[in-house]
Amino acid sequence: MHLHIPLSLILSACVTIFATRVCIYLLRPVAMRIGLIDTPGGRKMHEQTMPLIGGIAIFMGFCFSLLGLDISLRGYRGLLAGSAILILIGVMDDFRELRPRVRLIGQCLAALMLIQTGQLSIAHLGNLFFFGDVNLGVWSFVITVLFVLSFVNAVNLIDGIDGLAGGVILGQGLLLLIISKSFHAILSGYVLLLFLVAVSVFLAYNFPLPWRRRALVFLGDAGSTFLGFVIAWFAVTLSQATVLHVYMKYNPVTILWVIAFPLLDLLSVVFHRLRTGNSPFLPNRDHLHFLLIDLGLSPSIISISLVVFSFCLGLIGMLFAHALVSESWQALSFIFLALFYLSMTSVLKCKVAIKI
């Protein structure tokens, strides 16, 4: 089979690598000078002051790369506008912690960019309950906004150790790229690929390496929310595209499996906090990566393991689809997965309490 890779895509990928690296190199000293930094203390794992410019660098590298594509990007104006809003709100939050209400308004505006400018929404959930396609109708708008808010914040919450959020997003993006290729969504594939190239460059500076024991930059709230928004965009796009393509193996539940890990962690944290009478909005160490750290595991090992775990969940969902398992059984399996995750984190919390 002949694989044709356009020259413009190759050049754009090179631009992405160059622009992202240059942005990281130039912005690090600026961030240290103006105070766009994360200082050690509290739940934080790092011992040095870290610049919070990873998200800005990824966004700028991604935007520069799109200029080289010789294809109209009108359909992605909402993606860029929503991303810019989250970057702006995130940088303000990284400088000086904003009120939750302000962050929520910014995230809602980004979700509206997805719906209004991008003309995207979650209208169909597939055959979840053995009775045919679930059409959300008038609830489509609300469900789409709630999904975007949930996923954006879920990715933000797993950004607790080096390489975790970026690695999870990279793995999920690669699986979504495979799905987009399966029904020839060429433009979506190009845009997503360039985004993943920028994320890969960031990870080279964020994940500890044998010759460099610590990260050089962090995503910041700007970066984690931006990454979550981009994956949410493509998740909505591809989930609805699978419904429209009658002969597609993949379906909306497949997409749910692909993006499962941050959502499972968010569900677990909210569940445990509500069960103990605490606010789900207050920070604590209920996240899986913190529980594993409290049990004595290495942060690097935890990060790699959870990235692989997230990727494997997506592979399971895709294997279900290839094995022609019905959407209803896939959805039921996902519910059992969620219950298993809640049980696992409950056991880990008990072990941490005993150890303390």
Short mmCIF file of N, CA and C in Angstrom, two decimals, residues 158-159 161-174 199-200 202-204 206-207 303-311:
data_model
loop_
_atom_site.label_atom_id
_atom_site.label_comp_id
_atom_site.label_asym_id
_atom_site.label_seq_id
_atom_site.Cartn_x
_atom_site.Cartn_y
_atom_site.Cartn_z
N ILE A 158 -4.92 15.60 36.55
CA ILE A 158 -3.90 14.54 36.52
C ILE A 158 -2.50 15.10 36.29
N ASP A 159 -2.41 16.42 36.10
CA ASP A 159 -1.10 17.04 35.87
C ASP A 159 -0.41 17.27 37.20
N ILE A 161 2.39 15.00 38.30
CA ILE A 161 3.77 14.53 38.27
C ILE A 161 4.30 14.68 36.85
N ASP A 162 5.61 14.76 36.73
CA ASP A 162 6.24 15.02 35.44
C ASP A 162 5.86 13.98 34.40
N GLY A 163 5.43 14.46 33.24
CA GLY A 163 5.18 13.60 32.10
C GLY A 163 3.83 12.94 32.06
N LEU A 164 3.04 13.01 33.13
CA LEU A 164 1.79 12.25 33.17
C LEU A 164 0.73 12.83 32.23
N ALA A 165 0.38 14.09 32.42
CA ALA A 165 -0.68 14.68 31.58
C ALA A 165 -0.27 14.69 30.11
N GLY A 166 0.96 15.12 29.83
CA GLY A 166 1.42 15.15 28.45
C GLY A 166 1.47 13.77 27.82
N GLY A 167 1.95 12.77 28.59
CA GLY A 167 2.03 11.41 28.07
C GLY A 167 0.67 10.80 27.81
N VAL A 168 -0.28 11.04 28.72
CA VAL A 168 -1.65 10.53 28.54
C VAL A 168 -2.27 11.16 27.30
N ILE A 169 -2.12 12.48 27.14
CA ILE A 169 -2.68 13.16 25.98
C ILE A 169 -2.04 12.66 24.69
N LEU A 170 -0.74 12.43 24.71
CA LEU A 170 -0.06 11.92 23.52
C LEU A 170 -0.61 10.56 23.12
N GLY A 171 -0.77 9.66 24.10
CA GLY A 171 -1.30 8.33 23.81
C GLY A 171 -2.72 8.38 23.30
N GLN A 172 -3.57 9.18 23.93
CA GLN A 172 -4.95 9.29 23.49
C GLN A 172 -5.02 9.90 22.10
N GLY A 173 -4.18 10.90 21.85
CA GLY A 173 -4.16 11.52 20.53
C GLY A 173 -3.75 10.56 19.44
N LEU A 174 -2.78 9.70 19.72
CA LEU A 174 -2.35 8.72 18.72
C LEU A 174 -3.48 7.76 18.37
N VAL A 199 3.25 18.38 21.34
CA VAL A 199 3.20 17.76 22.67
C VAL A 199 4.45 16.91 22.91
N SER A 200 4.90 16.20 21.87
CA SER A 200 6.09 15.35 21.99
C SER A 200 7.33 16.18 22.30
N PHE A 202 7.37 19.07 23.85
CA PHE A 202 7.24 19.47 25.26
C PHE A 202 7.66 18.35 26.20
N LEU A 203 7.23 17.13 25.91
CA LEU A 203 7.56 16.00 26.80
C LEU A 203 9.06 15.78 26.90
N ALA A 204 9.80 16.12 25.85
CA ALA A 204 11.25 15.98 25.90
C ALA A 204 11.86 16.91 26.95
N ASN A 206 9.87 17.91 29.68
CA ASN A 206 9.07 17.76 30.90
C ASN A 206 9.30 16.44 31.61
N PHE A 207 9.66 15.41 30.86
CA PHE A 207 9.82 14.09 31.48
C PHE A 207 11.28 13.86 31.86
N SER A 303 4.35 7.59 36.49
CA SER A 303 3.98 8.33 35.28
C SER A 303 3.96 7.40 34.07
N ILE A 304 5.02 6.63 33.89
CA ILE A 304 5.09 5.71 32.75
C ILE A 304 3.97 4.67 32.84
N SER A 305 3.75 4.12 34.02
CA SER A 305 2.74 3.08 34.20
C SER A 305 1.34 3.59 33.88
N LEU A 306 1.02 4.80 34.34
CA LEU A 306 -0.32 5.34 34.11
C LEU A 306 -0.52 5.76 32.66
N VAL A 307 0.53 6.22 32.02
CA VAL A 307 0.44 6.52 30.58
C VAL A 307 0.14 5.23 29.80
N VAL A 308 0.85 4.16 30.15
CA VAL A 308 0.61 2.86 29.50
C VAL A 308 -0.79 2.36 29.82
N PHE A 309 -1.22 2.52 31.07
CA PHE A 309 -2.57 2.10 31.48
C PHE A 309 -3.63 2.83 30.66
N SER A 310 -3.48 4.14 30.53
CA SER A 310 -4.42 4.93 29.74
C SER A 310 -4.46 4.47 28.29
N PHE A 311 -3.27 4.22 27.73
CA PHE A 311 -3.19 3.77 26.33
C PHE A 311 -3.85 2.41 26.16
#
